[in-house]
Amino acid sequence: MTRALFPILVMIIAIVVLWFVAMLPMNAHQAVLEAERAGAIVNPDTASARTGLSGWTLLYRNFEPVTEYAWMQERPRLPGPHQVFAELWNTTVEKKVTSKRSLIYHSWITLSATLLGFALGSVFGILLAIGIVYSRVMDLSVMPWVIASQTIPILALAPMIIVVLNAVGLSGLVPKAIISMYLSFFPVVVGMVKGLRSPEIMQLDQMRTWFATGGQTFWKLRLPASIPYLFASLKVAIAASLVGAIVGELPTGAVAGLGARLLAGSYYGQTIQIWSALLMAAGLAAVMVGLIGLIQRIVLKRMGVF
Amino acid sequence: MDITTVIEAQNLSLTFQTNDGPVHALKDVSLTISKGDFVSFIGPSGCGKTTFLRVMADLEQPTSGAITVNGVSPAEARKARAYGYVFQAAGLYPWRTIGGNIRLPLEIMGYSTPEKTERVNRVLELVDLGGFEKKFPWQLSGGMQQRASIARALAFDADILLMDEPFGALDEIVRDHLNEQLLALWDRTRKTIGFVTHSIPEAVYLSTKIVVMSPRPGRITDVIESTLPRERPLDIRDTPEFLEIAHRVRDGLRTGHAYD
């Protein structure tokens, strides 16, 4: 455990150091401006002369003012980890979960769409895979469409799904879940087709020698053999579900959810809000993938396979 | 000894259509196997020995000719679960214990729980794997896994045991040991066994009848009735009688090759 911890810790420290360093050139223009307003002597001394210069040049010419102001701006181009984590703390621990400004409230909105979309996508993916494995017609006709479906940019498709579903009276959670499902069923189909086909011909012949029914072959051989493939797909699918749910929140006018926070943040130049929503989404994905990994470990262990 | 016919093949032919033209896996094969026989099929790759076994098991359909298993068609025999089939690889399910693997055909055939338990214990004893019921396949050696797969084929008490090179992937020492055990098992259970092999000593040591086959087209070149006694210690392989039969098998294999 400690041996695994060390490289992870090194990576985190490296990222944080890099992050702080990157803030200097990224926020240099604004920092120099703030320093100038505070009465410091800066070079060049007019904003118009500075516009064409790169962040690195400004940092080189005004090292002290930039380092003084770049790490603590209100609306930095690149907010620092300390600012993002302060925002995260403020919007989770300090706010009531029912508040519109609580990130937990927004996360829950997105999470509920993610989970519903993930469940729908998994079930749909598994059913489609069963159809493809058992029916040659489906194998030849459906599989190309499944692949084609993923080549359409979801950003282009999402508004249309929302408009169409709105026309039939569906709004809120369901359209987002359907967009989320659209992304998540794909890895499940691909993984399950492979998994259900993983038994060897010899094992299928063996079932025939016992005069097993199709159902028995499915439940006792194909399905258990596909479980490792299923879990690998589910991990990809849950992350895709989250992306789908966030994308689904963008065209709805940014009312609530992590996607809404991202969009509102970009409308009003609230970079800290964007970054905190981003980190929250990443954290959510990590927790969900980890959870599936845990269930996978338990299930496979009970099945006797490691 | 009862001498009813268990398997009877008459002018059996099977042709596979491939992209390179038809392949005559079996051509005009006729053979009678009686109850309690231990019949080995020996020959080079492509001689149709495995195909013949698969036709008996209703895993392949003959192109022409007739075959009966227990007096009925192979399809009906399969439906009646008349035979147990042991494949080249043990093919145990990694997610089931040894006991669970043996229970599998019993579950499929709808045996009651106490009967399943009783049968699993009985066949595990039969193949000397008592106490390994709760182990998973990966915890067992290759030879033990193959024994478990034989136990699985025995569990539902079919009178016929069809074995397709069951010990092909095992080393010589393990193989000798399993051959000895198989003979003992055959003697105890009085089953009819069809056994595909590449090995001349194995065929001669085990069989009451040795069927020598040759390829292109797959056919029977010689059927040798063994004169060895039913009781066979391993050192019987050094007797002149054994060597004589082995010699005849080798001759049969050589004649089969004279064509190409």
XYZ file of C-alpha atoms in Angstrom:
566
model
C 0.000 0.000 0.000
C 2.752 2.466 0.979
C 4.686 1.477 -2.124
C 1.689 2.413 -4.244
C 1.190 5.604 -2.274
C 4.636 7.032 -3.008
C 4.353 7.368 -6.820
C 0.808 8.716 -6.466
C 2.015 11.333 -3.992
C 4.906 12.313 -6.250
C 2.499 12.765 -9.149
C 0.151 14.922 -7.078
C 2.988 17.129 -5.877
C 4.308 17.462 -9.437
C 0.873 18.452 -10.725
C 0.357 21.031 -7.966
C 3.814 22.565 -8.527
C 3.215 22.700 -12.279
C -0.207 24.216 -11.644
C 1.203 27.044 -9.520
C 3.955 27.714 -12.049
C 1.460 27.788 -14.928
C -0.616 30.381 -13.067
C 2.175 32.958 -13.387
C 2.207 33.441 -17.184
C -1.515 32.662 -17.487
C -2.522 35.391 -15.041
C 0.379 37.764 -15.764
C -1.599 40.436 -17.656
C -4.206 40.773 -14.957
C -1.570 40.667 -12.209
C 0.458 43.452 -13.792
C -2.704 45.531 -14.184
C -3.598 45.070 -10.535
C -0.054 45.920 -9.474
C -0.148 49.055 -11.600
C -3.438 50.122 -10.004
C -1.898 49.568 -6.589
C 0.854 52.012 -7.546
C 3.690 49.677 -8.453
C 6.034 50.469 -11.342
C 5.475 47.975 -14.176
C 7.089 47.396 -17.562
C 5.673 48.207 -20.111
C 3.665 50.819 -18.281
C 0.495 50.958 -20.449
C -2.110 48.243 -20.860
C -2.158 48.740 -24.635
C 1.590 48.155 -24.866
C 1.180 44.976 -22.879
C -1.598 43.347 -24.934
C 0.686 41.898 -27.600
C 3.196 40.465 -25.143
C 3.171 36.861 -24.006
C 2.581 35.889 -20.401
C 6.154 34.623 -20.094
C 7.598 37.974 -21.273
C 5.472 39.895 -18.798
C 6.482 37.509 -16.036
C 10.162 37.969 -16.956
C 9.925 41.761 -16.931
C 7.730 42.045 -13.820
C 8.672 39.059 -11.700
C 7.844 40.562 -8.323
C 4.441 42.155 -9.072
C 3.291 39.078 -10.983
C 4.246 36.645 -8.225
C 2.520 38.953 -5.743
C -0.810 39.166 -7.589
C -1.109 36.133 -9.935
C -1.932 33.579 -7.221
C -4.759 35.448 -5.525
C -7.007 37.038 -8.111
C -10.749 37.087 -7.929
C -11.310 36.068 -11.541
C -8.047 34.557 -12.679
C -7.637 33.048 -16.100
C -6.214 30.001 -14.334
C -7.310 29.684 -10.717
C -4.974 27.941 -8.294
C -5.612 24.716 -6.424
C -5.961 26.663 -3.156
C -8.703 28.828 -4.720
C -10.522 25.855 -6.265
C -10.428 23.884 -3.038
C -11.608 26.888 -1.044
C -14.523 27.203 -3.473
C -15.208 23.474 -3.186
C -15.211 23.761 0.613
C -17.483 26.811 0.487
C -20.009 25.260 -1.862
C -20.175 21.840 -0.214
C -19.531 22.001 3.514
C -20.567 25.607 4.160
C -23.788 25.567 2.157
C -26.998 23.728 2.889
C -27.522 20.912 0.390
C -30.874 22.374 -0.624
C -29.259 25.679 -1.586
C -28.986 26.524 -5.288
C -25.374 27.502 -4.603
C -24.485 24.150 -3.083
C -22.294 22.022 -5.307
C -23.704 18.941 -3.609
C -27.166 19.936 -4.810
C -25.889 20.340 -8.365
C -23.864 17.128 -8.159
C -26.914 15.209 -7.063
C -28.911 16.544 -10.044
C -26.184 15.336 -12.403
C -25.585 12.115 -10.491
C -29.245 11.095 -10.609
C -29.305 11.538 -14.399
C -25.985 9.694 -14.633
C -27.171 6.723 -12.606
C -30.488 6.459 -14.438
C -28.700 6.737 -17.797
C -26.117 4.191 -16.700
C -28.792 1.735 -15.609
C -30.765 2.208 -18.846
C -27.608 2.004 -20.954
C -26.365 -1.137 -19.224
C -29.678 -2.960 -19.551
C -30.105 -1.833 -23.156
C -26.486 -2.752 -23.943
C -26.798 -6.213 -22.426
C -30.079 -6.921 -24.232
C -28.620 -5.721 -27.525
C -25.530 -7.894 -27.008
C -27.696 -10.951 -26.339
C -29.609 -10.243 -29.551
C -26.417 -9.813 -31.526
C -24.884 -13.020 -30.164
C -27.983 -15.138 -30.717
C -29.275 -13.732 -33.982
C -27.157 -13.602 -37.093
C -29.578 -11.137 -38.617
C -29.075 -8.774 -35.682
C -25.332 -9.309 -35.769
C -25.233 -8.175 -39.401
C -27.860 -5.426 -39.171
C -27.556 -3.868 -35.721
C -23.821 -3.870 -35.072
C -22.951 -1.329 -37.824
C -25.613 1.023 -36.445
C -24.286 0.657 -32.943
C -20.851 1.720 -34.153
C -22.282 4.490 -36.352
C -24.246 5.864 -33.397
C -20.989 6.675 -31.621
C -19.504 8.586 -34.536
C -22.162 11.311 -34.241
C -20.905 14.060 -31.917
C -23.043 13.934 -28.821
C -22.874 17.733 -28.549
C -24.760 18.000 -31.844
C -27.245 15.341 -30.946
C -28.040 16.362 -27.369
C -30.115 19.506 -28.144
C -32.184 17.557 -30.658
C -32.896 14.779 -28.199
C -33.987 17.351 -25.658
C -36.213 19.185 -28.139
C -37.819 16.006 -29.425
C -38.448 14.615 -25.942
C -39.768 17.965 -24.790
C -42.308 17.819 -27.636
C -43.669 14.568 -26.255
C -43.802 15.985 -22.757
C -40.570 14.653 -21.295
C -38.269 17.135 -19.607
C -35.877 17.342 -16.693
C -34.257 14.105 -15.608
C -35.345 11.762 -18.398
C -33.859 13.532 -21.448
C -30.527 13.872 -19.672
C -30.631 10.210 -18.692
C -31.320 9.258 -22.306
C -28.330 11.245 -23.563
C -26.286 9.607 -20.846
C -27.599 6.192 -21.911
C -26.711 6.980 -25.530
C -23.055 7.179 -24.541
C -23.017 4.358 -22.012
C -24.723 1.529 -23.878
C -21.927 1.313 -26.426
C -19.073 -0.044 -24.280
C -21.547 -2.469 -22.697
C -22.650 -3.837 -26.090
C -19.100 -4.268 -27.316
C -17.882 -5.851 -24.073
C -20.866 -8.147 -23.649
C -20.792 -9.381 -27.246
C -17.179 -10.329 -26.683
C -17.953 -11.820 -23.271
C -20.952 -13.867 -24.390
C -18.854 -15.215 -27.248
C -15.910 -16.023 -25.000
C -16.824 -19.684 -24.255
C -14.830 -22.023 -26.459
C -16.518 -24.162 -29.114
C -15.503 -27.159 -27.039
C -17.485 -25.847 -24.064
C -20.530 -25.275 -26.260
C -20.159 -28.788 -27.722
C -19.999 -30.111 -24.203
C -23.324 -28.472 -23.436
C -24.743 -30.206 -26.508
C -23.546 -33.612 -25.297
C -25.572 -33.021 -22.148
C -28.583 -32.027 -24.242
C -28.706 -28.673 -22.465
C -31.385 -26.198 -23.527
C -30.470 -22.822 -24.990
C -31.507 -21.180 -21.733
C -29.272 -23.463 -19.678
C -26.327 -22.776 -21.961
C -26.957 -19.057 -21.539
C -27.373 -18.986 -17.757
C -24.770 -21.570 -16.860
C -22.082 -20.921 -19.474
C -22.352 -17.770 -21.579
C -23.472 -15.357 -18.883
C -20.969 -16.343 -16.160
C -18.195 -16.382 -18.766
C -19.078 -12.818 -19.752
C -18.968 -11.312 -16.243
C -15.303 -10.164 -16.326
C -15.987 -8.477 -19.679
C -19.143 -6.893 -18.283
C -17.330 -5.206 -15.421
C -14.589 -3.859 -17.674
C -17.328 -2.333 -19.855
C -19.299 -0.964 -16.910
C -16.281 1.018 -15.736
C -16.034 2.735 -19.106
C -19.816 3.099 -19.284
C -20.231 4.887 -15.950
C -17.633 7.500 -16.889
C -19.336 7.952 -20.271
C -22.691 8.258 -18.476
C -21.404 11.168 -16.435
C -20.123 12.931 -19.553
C -23.519 12.350 -21.178
C -25.427 13.771 -18.228
C -23.225 16.887 -18.140
C -23.544 17.397 -21.889
C -27.305 16.947 -21.524
C -27.410 19.835 -19.051
C -25.759 22.323 -21.387
C -28.583 22.960 -23.875
C -31.353 23.055 -21.276
C -30.522 26.621 -20.310
C -28.225 25.730 -17.447
C -30.750 25.524 -14.656
C -29.136 23.004 -12.361
C -26.438 20.367 -12.350
C -22.688 20.292 -12.833
C -23.130 21.056 -16.541
C -25.134 24.122 -15.598
C -22.388 25.251 -13.227
C -19.832 24.866 -16.019
C -21.957 26.845 -18.451
C -22.879 29.600 -15.962
C -19.245 29.845 -14.959
C -18.174 30.404 -18.532
C -20.961 32.957 -19.119
C -19.795 35.104 -16.214
C -16.062 34.399 -16.392
C -16.199 32.526 -13.075
C -13.196 30.330 -13.684
C -13.021 29.192 -10.090
C -16.598 27.933 -10.322
C -15.800 26.092 -13.567
C -12.769 24.445 -12.067
C -14.546 23.407 -8.914
C -17.377 21.877 -10.971
C -14.769 20.126 -13.102
C -12.980 18.701 -10.083
C -16.286 17.632 -8.604
C -17.185 15.796 -11.811
C -13.775 14.137 -11.892
C -14.137 13.147 -8.262
C -17.612 11.730 -8.883
C -16.333 9.688 -11.830
C -13.406 8.397 -9.790
C -15.689 7.339 -6.934
C -18.156 5.609 -9.266
C -15.446 3.770 -11.225
C -13.857 2.788 -7.926
C -17.186 1.502 -6.652
C -17.673 -0.663 -9.716
C -14.118 -1.907 -9.320
C -14.921 -2.876 -5.742
C -18.105 -4.726 -6.767
C -16.099 -6.423 -9.519
C -13.506 -7.616 -7.016
C -16.174 -8.989 -4.689
C -18.159 -10.709 -7.459
C -15.137 -12.243 -9.167
C -13.776 -13.405 -5.848
C -17.063 -15.107 -5.054
C -16.938 -16.706 -8.492
C -13.486 -18.040 -7.665
C -11.725 -16.139 -10.442
C -9.066 -13.614 -9.625
C -20.521 -61.504 -20.786
C -23.288 -59.702 -22.497
C -22.528 -59.151 -26.175
C -25.219 -56.724 -27.258
C -24.176 -54.215 -29.863
C -23.773 -50.688 -28.513
C -22.546 -48.810 -31.557
C -22.952 -49.930 -35.122
C -21.700 -47.956 -38.127
C -22.296 -49.039 -41.697
C -20.613 -47.423 -44.712
C -20.426 -44.169 -42.852
C -19.100 -41.226 -44.858
C -18.674 -37.588 -43.940
C -17.471 -34.915 -46.321
C -16.744 -31.353 -45.197
C -17.162 -28.670 -47.848
C -14.296 -26.212 -47.498
C -12.946 -23.393 -49.626
C -10.212 -25.729 -50.845
C -12.779 -28.263 -52.031
C -14.360 -31.216 -50.286
C -12.506 -32.966 -47.464
C -13.343 -36.633 -46.994
C -13.106 -36.877 -43.226
C -14.697 -40.348 -43.229
C -15.237 -42.723 -46.103
C -17.128 -46.011 -45.951
C -16.438 -46.649 -42.312
C -18.086 -49.725 -40.821
C -17.578 -50.849 -37.256
C -19.396 -52.662 -34.488
C -18.738 -51.930 -30.838
C -20.120 -54.349 -28.266
C -21.153 -53.662 -24.718
C -18.186 -53.475 -22.370
C -15.635 -52.995 -25.158
C -12.730 -50.636 -24.748
C -12.156 -49.428 -28.290
C -9.227 -47.215 -29.228
C -9.079 -45.214 -32.416
C -5.542 -44.572 -33.548
C -4.110 -42.860 -36.583
C -2.326 -39.744 -37.791
C -3.966 -36.305 -37.812
C -6.744 -36.024 -40.342
C -7.616 -39.728 -40.309
C -11.105 -38.949 -39.017
C -10.808 -40.595 -35.605
C -12.108 -37.563 -33.766
C -14.760 -36.983 -36.443
C -15.928 -40.582 -36.012
C -16.249 -40.068 -32.269
C -18.129 -36.809 -32.848
C -20.543 -38.566 -35.218
C -21.293 -41.100 -32.462
C -21.945 -38.160 -30.131
C -24.229 -36.394 -32.636
C -21.816 -33.458 -32.800
C -21.323 -34.043 -36.538
C -23.828 -35.318 -39.094
C -22.698 -38.047 -41.500
C -23.113 -37.355 -45.213
C -24.135 -40.918 -45.943
C -24.320 -44.325 -44.299
C -26.007 -45.439 -41.116
C -25.048 -45.366 -37.469
C -26.886 -46.431 -34.346
C -25.998 -45.820 -30.716
C -27.777 -48.109 -28.248
C -29.987 -49.153 -31.163
C -31.204 -45.616 -31.879
C -29.873 -42.648 -33.844
C -27.045 -40.598 -32.266
C -29.468 -37.674 -31.897
C -31.865 -39.774 -29.839
C -28.982 -41.240 -27.865
C -27.791 -37.719 -27.055
C -31.299 -36.779 -25.999
C -31.382 -39.840 -23.741
C -27.988 -38.800 -22.307
C -26.621 -42.185 -23.321
C -22.976 -41.150 -23.331
C -20.460 -39.029 -21.458
C -17.945 -37.166 -23.572
C -14.450 -36.225 -22.412
C -12.704 -33.615 -24.521
C -9.013 -33.093 -25.124
C -8.942 -30.194 -22.691
C -10.586 -30.568 -19.300
C -12.718 -27.481 -20.012
C -13.677 -27.003 -16.378
C -15.478 -23.753 -15.624
C -13.060 -21.548 -13.689
C -15.908 -19.958 -11.717
C -17.112 -23.296 -10.378
C -15.417 -25.509 -7.825
C -14.508 -29.064 -8.799
C -17.716 -30.206 -7.115
C -19.640 -27.452 -8.892
C -18.217 -28.511 -12.237
C -19.271 -32.108 -11.715
C -22.674 -30.933 -10.529
C -23.159 -28.966 -13.756
C -24.462 -31.776 -16.001
C -26.572 -33.000 -13.073
C -28.143 -29.544 -12.751
C -28.836 -29.507 -16.467
C -30.444 -32.938 -16.281
C -32.566 -31.942 -13.304
C -31.316 -34.271 -10.579
C -32.513 -33.615 -7.036
C -30.139 -31.928 -4.594
C -29.425 -34.960 -2.386
C -28.857 -37.076 -5.475
C -26.489 -34.473 -6.900
C -24.464 -34.474 -3.695
C -24.382 -38.248 -3.556
C -23.266 -38.591 -7.170
C -20.603 -35.894 -6.926
C -19.076 -37.634 -3.922
C -19.241 -41.023 -5.610
C -17.527 -40.012 -8.868
C -14.922 -37.948 -7.024
C -13.978 -41.113 -5.121
C -14.010 -43.033 -8.386
C -11.320 -40.807 -9.916
C -9.394 -40.464 -6.636
C -10.262 -36.826 -6.076
C -12.045 -37.218 -2.742
C -11.532 -34.059 -0.660
C -11.019 -31.794 -3.685
C -14.686 -30.928 -4.076
C -14.318 -27.361 -2.785
C -11.139 -26.554 -4.719
C -11.185 -24.406 -7.820
C -9.775 -25.790 -11.098
C -6.698 -23.536 -11.041
C -5.715 -25.082 -7.726
C -5.357 -28.512 -9.390
C -2.667 -29.943 -11.678
C -3.452 -30.711 -15.328
C -3.793 -34.433 -14.615
C -6.161 -33.809 -11.723
C -8.230 -31.448 -13.868
C -8.564 -34.107 -16.543
C -9.614 -36.618 -13.884
C -12.258 -34.154 -12.717
C -13.518 -33.864 -16.280
C -13.763 -37.673 -16.456
C -15.681 -37.629 -13.186
C -18.023 -35.083 -14.717
C -18.639 -37.378 -17.691
C -19.318 -40.277 -15.312
C -21.633 -38.387 -12.990
C -24.874 -39.062 -14.834
C -24.197 -42.763 -15.279
C -24.172 -43.015 -19.048
C -23.229 -46.509 -20.232
C -20.962 -45.160 -22.937
C -17.880 -43.051 -22.388
C -16.426 -41.279 -25.424
C -12.954 -39.852 -24.884
C -11.156 -37.652 -27.394
C -7.410 -37.736 -26.607
C -8.122 -37.022 -22.955
C -4.491 -37.447 -21.890
C -2.900 -35.906 -24.985
C -1.671 -32.813 -23.202
C -0.229 -34.607 -20.172
C 3.299 -35.844 -19.554
C 4.260 -39.504 -19.816
C 4.348 -40.253 -16.091
C 0.962 -38.732 -15.364
C -0.377 -40.432 -18.452
C 0.762 -43.898 -17.313
C -0.856 -43.332 -13.965
C -4.130 -42.143 -15.494
C -4.160 -45.049 -17.965
C -3.895 -47.467 -15.078
C -6.683 -45.688 -13.233
C -8.840 -45.606 -16.333
C -8.519 -49.357 -16.774
C -9.477 -49.915 -13.157
C -12.432 -47.618 -13.589
C -13.536 -49.382 -16.766
C -13.254 -52.723 -15.000
C -15.341 -51.521 -12.076
C -18.040 -49.679 -13.996
C -18.288 -52.045 -17.007
C -18.797 -49.139 -19.342
C -18.288 -49.174 -23.083
C -15.441 -46.812 -23.924
C -14.469 -45.165 -27.209
C -10.996 -43.677 -26.902
C -9.143 -41.562 -29.453
C -5.377 -41.480 -29.130
C -2.096 -40.775 -30.932
C -0.080 -43.161 -28.828
C 0.444 -46.792 -29.810
C 1.420 -48.042 -26.306
C -1.602 -46.268 -24.836
C -3.946 -47.838 -27.379
C -2.533 -51.339 -26.912
C -2.409 -51.095 -23.133
C -6.003 -49.933 -22.749
C -8.003 -51.572 -25.477
C -9.904 -54.738 -26.132
C -10.205 -53.564 -29.716
C -7.877 -51.256 -31.624
C -9.165 -49.474 -34.700
C -6.328 -48.280 -36.941
C -7.279 -45.426 -39.233
C -5.581 -43.522 -42.032
C -6.184 -40.172 -43.710
C -7.275 -38.823 -47.129
C -9.904 -40.162 -47.124
C -10.388 -41.037 -43.461
C -10.935 -44.766 -43.252
C -10.341 -47.862 -41.159
C -7.320 -49.885 -42.267
C -7.259 -52.527 -39.541
C -9.284 -53.670 -36.546
C -7.235 -55.597 -34.010
C -8.876 -57.678 -31.280
C -6.553 -57.613 -28.305
C -5.474 -60.951 -26.862
C -4.294 -59.357 -23.630
C -6.133 -60.339 -20.431
C -8.587 -57.924 -18.849
C -6.320 -57.589 -15.841
C -3.343 -55.502 -16.998
C -0.517 -54.344 -14.759
C 1.694 -51.612 -16.265
C 4.568 -54.049 -16.901
C 2.399 -56.012 -19.290
C 3.835 -53.589 -21.801
C 7.108 -55.523 -21.782
C 5.552 -58.869 -22.688
C 6.017 -60.338 -26.198
C 2.256 -60.454 -26.620
C 1.960 -56.705 -26.039
C 4.838 -55.958 -28.388
C 3.305 -58.135 -31.052
C 0.042 -56.214 -30.972
C 1.933 -52.921 -30.961
C 3.853 -54.152 -33.984
C 0.643 -54.929 -35.824
C -0.732 -51.485 -35.028
C 2.452 -49.889 -36.359
C 2.189 -52.000 -39.522
C -1.404 -50.890 -39.971
C -0.428 -47.243 -39.614
C 2.370 -47.711 -42.160
C 0.068 -49.355 -44.737
C -2.279 -46.418 -44.387
C 0.530 -44.080 -45.339
C 1.693 -46.060 -48.383
C -0.705 -44.034 -50.560
C 1.072 -40.715 -50.199
